[in-house]
C-alpha atoms as one frame of an Amber mdcrd trajectory, in Angstrom:
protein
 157.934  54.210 134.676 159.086  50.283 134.879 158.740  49.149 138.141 161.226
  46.018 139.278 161.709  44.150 141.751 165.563  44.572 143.095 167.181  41.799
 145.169 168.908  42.500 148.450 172.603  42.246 147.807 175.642  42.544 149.773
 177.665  45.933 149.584 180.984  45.540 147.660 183.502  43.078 149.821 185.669
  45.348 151.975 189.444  46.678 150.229 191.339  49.737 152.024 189.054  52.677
 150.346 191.756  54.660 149.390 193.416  52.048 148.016 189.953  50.752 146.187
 189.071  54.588 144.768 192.386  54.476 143.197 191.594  51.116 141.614 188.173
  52.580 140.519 188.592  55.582 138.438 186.556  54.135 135.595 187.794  56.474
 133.388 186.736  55.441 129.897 183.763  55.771 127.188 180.472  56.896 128.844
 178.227  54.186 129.355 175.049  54.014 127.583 173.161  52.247 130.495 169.547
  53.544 130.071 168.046  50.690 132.471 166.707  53.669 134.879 164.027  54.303
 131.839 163.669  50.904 130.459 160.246  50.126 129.156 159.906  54.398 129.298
 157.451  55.661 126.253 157.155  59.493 127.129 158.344  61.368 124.341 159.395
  63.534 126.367 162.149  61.464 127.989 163.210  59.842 124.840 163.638  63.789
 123.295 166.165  64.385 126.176 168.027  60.778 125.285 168.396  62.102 122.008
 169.593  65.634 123.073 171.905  64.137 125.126 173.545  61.340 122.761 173.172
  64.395 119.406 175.177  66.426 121.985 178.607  67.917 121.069 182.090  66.988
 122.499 183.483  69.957 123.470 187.069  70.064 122.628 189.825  70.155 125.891
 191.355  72.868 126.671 195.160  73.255 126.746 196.752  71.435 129.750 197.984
  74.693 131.470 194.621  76.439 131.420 193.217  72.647 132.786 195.609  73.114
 135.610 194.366  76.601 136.881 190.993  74.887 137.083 189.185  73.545 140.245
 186.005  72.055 139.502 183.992  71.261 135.952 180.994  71.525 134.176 178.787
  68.606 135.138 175.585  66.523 133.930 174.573  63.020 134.155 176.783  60.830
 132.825 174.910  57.720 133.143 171.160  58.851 133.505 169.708  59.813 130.364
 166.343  61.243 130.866 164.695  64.574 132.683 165.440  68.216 132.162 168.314
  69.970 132.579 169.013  71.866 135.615 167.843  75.472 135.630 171.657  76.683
 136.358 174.499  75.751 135.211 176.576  73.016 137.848 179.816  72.231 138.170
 182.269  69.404 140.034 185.034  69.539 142.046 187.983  68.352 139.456 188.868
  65.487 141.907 185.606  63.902 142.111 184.785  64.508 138.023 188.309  61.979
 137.624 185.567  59.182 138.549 182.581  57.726 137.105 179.910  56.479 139.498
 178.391  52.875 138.372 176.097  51.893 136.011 172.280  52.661 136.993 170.547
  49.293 137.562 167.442  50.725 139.519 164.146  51.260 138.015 162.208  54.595
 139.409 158.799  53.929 140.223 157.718  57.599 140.857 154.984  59.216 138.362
 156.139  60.194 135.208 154.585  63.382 135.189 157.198  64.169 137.365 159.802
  63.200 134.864 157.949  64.929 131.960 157.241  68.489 133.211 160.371  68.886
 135.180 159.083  69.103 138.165 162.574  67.744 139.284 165.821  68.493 137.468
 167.941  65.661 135.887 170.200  66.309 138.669 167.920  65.613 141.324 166.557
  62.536 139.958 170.554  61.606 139.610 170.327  61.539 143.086 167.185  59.730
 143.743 168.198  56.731 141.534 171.702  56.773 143.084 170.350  57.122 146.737
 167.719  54.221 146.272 170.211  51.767 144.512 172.225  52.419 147.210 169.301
  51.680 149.632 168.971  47.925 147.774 172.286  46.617 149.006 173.175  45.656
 152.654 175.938  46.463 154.792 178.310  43.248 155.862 177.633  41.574 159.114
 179.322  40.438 161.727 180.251  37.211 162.402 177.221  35.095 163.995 176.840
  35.808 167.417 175.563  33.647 170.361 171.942  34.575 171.701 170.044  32.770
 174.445 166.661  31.915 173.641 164.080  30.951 176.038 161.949  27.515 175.260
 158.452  27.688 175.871 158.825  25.067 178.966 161.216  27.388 180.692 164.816
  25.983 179.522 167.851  28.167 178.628 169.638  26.722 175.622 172.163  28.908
 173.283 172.086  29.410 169.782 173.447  30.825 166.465 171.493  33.819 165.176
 172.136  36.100 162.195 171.804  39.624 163.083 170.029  42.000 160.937 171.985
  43.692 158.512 171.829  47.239 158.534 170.854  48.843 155.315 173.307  50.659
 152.758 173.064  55.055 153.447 173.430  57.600 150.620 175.265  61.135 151.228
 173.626  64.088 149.341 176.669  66.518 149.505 175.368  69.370 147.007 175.875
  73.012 148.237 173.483  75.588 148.583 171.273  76.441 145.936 170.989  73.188
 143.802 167.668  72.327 145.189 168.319  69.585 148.409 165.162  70.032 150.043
 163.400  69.697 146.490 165.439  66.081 146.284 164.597  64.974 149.637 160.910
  65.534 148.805 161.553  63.548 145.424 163.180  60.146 147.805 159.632  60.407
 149.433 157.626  60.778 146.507 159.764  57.675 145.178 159.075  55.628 148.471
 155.680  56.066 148.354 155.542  55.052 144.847 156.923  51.534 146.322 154.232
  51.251 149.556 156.561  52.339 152.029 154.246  54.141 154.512 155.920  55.740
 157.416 159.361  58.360 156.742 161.220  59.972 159.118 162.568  63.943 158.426
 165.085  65.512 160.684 166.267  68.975 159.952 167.748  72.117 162.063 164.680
  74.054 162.530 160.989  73.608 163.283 160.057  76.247 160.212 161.808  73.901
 157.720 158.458  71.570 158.144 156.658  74.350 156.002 159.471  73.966 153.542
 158.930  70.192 153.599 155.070  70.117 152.998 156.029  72.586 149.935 158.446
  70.414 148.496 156.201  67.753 148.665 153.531  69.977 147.332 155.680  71.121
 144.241 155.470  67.415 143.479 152.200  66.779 143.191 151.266  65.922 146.978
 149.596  68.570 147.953 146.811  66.568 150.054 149.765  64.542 151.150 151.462
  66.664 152.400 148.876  68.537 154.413 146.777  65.431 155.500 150.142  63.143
 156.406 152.975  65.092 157.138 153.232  65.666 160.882 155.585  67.609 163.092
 156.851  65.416 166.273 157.200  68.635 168.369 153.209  68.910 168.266 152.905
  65.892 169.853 153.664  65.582 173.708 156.916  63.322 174.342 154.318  60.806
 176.404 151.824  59.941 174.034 151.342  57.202 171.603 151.671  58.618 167.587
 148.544  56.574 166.145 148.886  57.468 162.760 149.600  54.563 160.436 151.202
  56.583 157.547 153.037  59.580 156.782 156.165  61.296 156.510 157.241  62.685
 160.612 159.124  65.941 160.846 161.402  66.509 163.933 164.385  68.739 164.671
 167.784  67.997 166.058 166.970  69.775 169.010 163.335  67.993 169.765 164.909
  64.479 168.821 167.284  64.446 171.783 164.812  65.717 174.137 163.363  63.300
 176.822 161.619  60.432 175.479 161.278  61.498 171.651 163.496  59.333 170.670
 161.660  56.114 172.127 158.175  57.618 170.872 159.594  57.954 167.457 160.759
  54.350 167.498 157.399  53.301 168.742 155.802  54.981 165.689 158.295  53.258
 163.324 157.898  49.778 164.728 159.689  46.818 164.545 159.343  46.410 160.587
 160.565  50.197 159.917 161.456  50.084 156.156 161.019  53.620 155.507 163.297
  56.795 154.685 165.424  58.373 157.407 166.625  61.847 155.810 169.141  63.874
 158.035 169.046  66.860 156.563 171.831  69.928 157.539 173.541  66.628 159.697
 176.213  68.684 159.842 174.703  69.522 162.850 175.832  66.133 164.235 179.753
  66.869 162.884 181.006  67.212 166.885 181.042  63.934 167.378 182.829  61.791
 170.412 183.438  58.640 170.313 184.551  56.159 173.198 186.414  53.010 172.177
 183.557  50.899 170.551 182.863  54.125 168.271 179.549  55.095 169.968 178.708
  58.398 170.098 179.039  59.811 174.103 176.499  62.746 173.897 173.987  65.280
 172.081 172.394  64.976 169.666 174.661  63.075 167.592 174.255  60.184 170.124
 170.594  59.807 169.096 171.374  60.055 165.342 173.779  57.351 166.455 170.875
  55.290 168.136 167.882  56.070 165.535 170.218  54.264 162.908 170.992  51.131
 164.953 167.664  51.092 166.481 166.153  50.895 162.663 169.055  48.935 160.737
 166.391  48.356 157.530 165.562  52.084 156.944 166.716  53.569 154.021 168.870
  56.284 155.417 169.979  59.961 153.087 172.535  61.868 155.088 172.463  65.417
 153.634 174.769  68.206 154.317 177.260  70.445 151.725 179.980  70.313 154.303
 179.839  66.316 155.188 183.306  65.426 152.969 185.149  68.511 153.919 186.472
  66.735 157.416 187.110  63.083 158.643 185.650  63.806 161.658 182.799  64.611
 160.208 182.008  61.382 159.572 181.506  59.266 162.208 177.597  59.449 162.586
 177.427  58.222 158.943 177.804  54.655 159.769 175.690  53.340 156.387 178.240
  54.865 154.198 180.134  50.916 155.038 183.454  53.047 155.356 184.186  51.109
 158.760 182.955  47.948 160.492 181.932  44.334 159.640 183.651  43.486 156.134
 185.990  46.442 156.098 189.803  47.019 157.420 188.431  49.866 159.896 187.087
  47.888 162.972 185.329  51.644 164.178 185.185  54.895 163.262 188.240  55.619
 165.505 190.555  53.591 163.174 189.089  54.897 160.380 189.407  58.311 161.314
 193.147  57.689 162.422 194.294  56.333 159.590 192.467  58.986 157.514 193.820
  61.542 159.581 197.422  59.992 158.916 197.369  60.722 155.060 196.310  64.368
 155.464 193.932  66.060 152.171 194.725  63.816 149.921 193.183  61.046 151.761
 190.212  62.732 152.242 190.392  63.723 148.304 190.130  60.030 147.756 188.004
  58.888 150.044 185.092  61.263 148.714 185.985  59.336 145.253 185.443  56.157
 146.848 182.268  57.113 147.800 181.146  58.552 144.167 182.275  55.422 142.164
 180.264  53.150 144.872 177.393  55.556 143.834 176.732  56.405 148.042 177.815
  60.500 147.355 176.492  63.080 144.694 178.429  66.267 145.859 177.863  69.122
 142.954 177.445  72.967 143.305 176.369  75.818 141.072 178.696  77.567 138.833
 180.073  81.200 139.157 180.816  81.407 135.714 178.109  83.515 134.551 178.388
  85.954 138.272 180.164  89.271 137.839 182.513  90.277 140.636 183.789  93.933
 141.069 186.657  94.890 143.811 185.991  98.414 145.647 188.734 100.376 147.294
 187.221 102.091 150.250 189.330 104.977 151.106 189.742 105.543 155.057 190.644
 108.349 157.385 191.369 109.220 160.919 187.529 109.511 161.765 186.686 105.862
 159.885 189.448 104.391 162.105 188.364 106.178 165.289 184.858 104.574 164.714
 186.026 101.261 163.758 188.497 101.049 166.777 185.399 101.384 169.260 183.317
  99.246 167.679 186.325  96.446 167.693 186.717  97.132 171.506 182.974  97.420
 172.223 183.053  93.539 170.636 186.028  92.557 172.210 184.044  93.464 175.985
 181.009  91.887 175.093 182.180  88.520 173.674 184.384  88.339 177.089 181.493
  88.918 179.151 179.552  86.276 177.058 182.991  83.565 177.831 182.427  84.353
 181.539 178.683  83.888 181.646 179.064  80.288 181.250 179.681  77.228 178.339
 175.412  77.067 177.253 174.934  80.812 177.212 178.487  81.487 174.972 176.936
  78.267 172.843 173.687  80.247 172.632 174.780  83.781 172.094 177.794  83.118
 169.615 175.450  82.993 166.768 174.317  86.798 167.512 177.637  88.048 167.978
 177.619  88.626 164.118 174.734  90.216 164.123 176.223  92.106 166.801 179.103
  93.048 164.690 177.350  94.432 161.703 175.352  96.752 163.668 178.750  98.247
 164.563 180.453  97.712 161.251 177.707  98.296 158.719 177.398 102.202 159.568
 180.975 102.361 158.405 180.566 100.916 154.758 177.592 103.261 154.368
């Protein structure tokens, strides 16, 4: 593949974003962009340009079958190369109504990649999207005052420019298209470019198997068992000496004591690297105090590991991110609030979002897609079968089910007046709990 060079630029100057989705519905011819394969001689990749530009237009449907419809077949419309995905995908209608930009970056990663479909053109819409994103910079702040020390021991003040934090991509596909996979590809990509050190934060310490797969699938195999470390098998007061490699870590190990500060020290002060949150839905109960930083848990330290490192290249990824406002406000490198918008924090953001009910949210999530900072696709159900069964009851079935209802009832209220962290822990066996009761009575 071509490998360029792109400058640092300066994310798109700050308009209302509902107001600026509206204005960017690009709806028009699609673009024939191909700079993502420039220079590209795989015959491969120039077979699927072909296929895709010999294609035929299907016709539209009538407008009252259109209307009954809620999402629509999808492919690349501006990335021309790799293989199709193995199912077929579809888009929510609202966010098929806009085009995301023209491709300008360049991917680096091996071609072999590309050529045996090791990822889907879907995925690698996502890569090329998510590290275009990662060339532009967020506005700053105005310059601040900062008192530097002379070397003979005099205070003076000066102007500085403070480091601008780094543009963030949201990977918003559902389950099943493959996110892990995609993740794996943004390191494979990074690597490509020199970057040495990546940071992976997921729910649970067993996804780090999945990870060292992924990365595997691609073609890393003695990467991925030689460089890919879990921080939980380190202990929280000793130096990470490793100079290179991708660093797995859970939610739940990230906001214990200290792991946060020997992370950083791993990263160091020139951290240019990939921050991937995967599942950050876990970080969706956010609060905020007035200056929009996050009071507690673990989204605090999401908070903190994205100021703390404003140059990585950050992927938030979660199917549920868009769904909720409030779900949000950890995703600070998505440039919906702060320097160079109208939102001074997420709290004004959120308020005003909150204000203008779905719809609101409905356009912000097109905002995002025609900046090119969200790919949000999920499989189709157009080729699943669905059958309704009547299950006939008597007295006996309601007897049964009636006991089981009160025996959950008694337990879940003994669970409320155990305490707040054991109802937190034990909620997520209560259904469990309930199909051990239930599931005798379908069979």
């Amino acid at each position: 593949m071509t490998i360029t060079n792109q400058p640092t630029a300066t994310a798109m100057d700050s308009l209302n974003p509902l107001v600026k989705a509206m204005g960017q519905m690009n709806l028009g011819v699609r673009s024939t962009n191909f700079a993502a394969s420039s220079g590209t001689t795989e015959p491969g990749l120039a077979l699927a340009e072909q296929r895709f530009l010999d294609s035929p237009i299907k016709p539209e449907k009538p407008q009252d079958e259109r209307d009954d419809e809620l999402d629509e077949p999808y492919r690349p419309t501006k990335l021309l190369f790799g293989r199709d995905h193995p199912d077929p995908v579809v888009e929510n209608a609202t966010l098929a109504a806009v085009l995301p930009p023209d491709i300008t970056y360049n991917l680096a990663l091996p071609a072999s990649v590309i050529a045996e479909g090791k990822l889907s053109n879907l995925q690698l819409e996502a890569i090329v999207y998510g590290s275009q994103r990662h060339a532009l910079d967020l506005p700053v702040a105005a310059k601040e005052e900062a008192v530097n020390l002379r070397t003979d021991g005099n205070v003076f003040a000066s102007e500085v420019d403070p480091l601008p934090a780094r543009c963030g991509f949201l990977l918003g596909d559902s389950a099943g298209m493959g996110k892990g996979r995609t993740l794996a590809g943004f390191v494979v990509e990074n690597i490509s470019r020199g970057r040495k050190k990546h940071i992976w934060v997921s729910v649970s310490a067993d996804l780090y198997e999945d990870a060292k797969r992924d990365l595997s699938d691609l073609g890393l195999d003695k990467y991925a068992s030689a460089f890919c470390y879990n921080l939980g098998n380190y202990k929280s007061q000793d130096a990470i000496k490793q100079e290179e490699g991708v660093m797995f870590t859970t939610y739940s190990t990230l906001i214990s004591k200290n792991r946060l500060d020997q992370l950083l020290q791993w990263c160091g002060v020139s951290f240019d690297g990939l921050v991937m949150l995967d599942e950050c839905h876990r970080c969706k109960s956010i609060e905020l105090d007035g200056q929009g930083n996050a009071k507690k848990g673990s989204t605090q330290i999401v908070v903190e590991l994205q100021n703390k490192l404003p140059r990585a290249r950050v992927v938030y990824c979660s199917a549920t991110s868009v769904s909720e406002p409030k779900n949000l406000g950890f995703m600070s490198r998505l440039g919906l609030w702060g320097p160079g918008t109208e939102h001074r924090s997420f709290n004004s953001f959120f308020d005003s979002i909150e204000n203008l009910g779905i719809g609101a949210i409905e356009l912000n999530a097109m905002h995002l897609k025609s900046l090119g900072a969200l790919q949000a696709r999920q499989l189709s159900y157009s080729t699943c079968d669905f059958e309704l069964v009547d299950v006939v009851s008597n007295e006996n079935f309601s007897a049964v089910y009636e006991q089981a209802s009160r025996i959950f009832v008694d337990l879940y209220s003994a669970l409320v007046k155990s305490g707040k962290r054991k109802t937190e822990y034990w909620a997520g066996k209560l259904f469990n709990v309930k199909l051990i009761f239930v599931f005798p009575l379908l069979t």
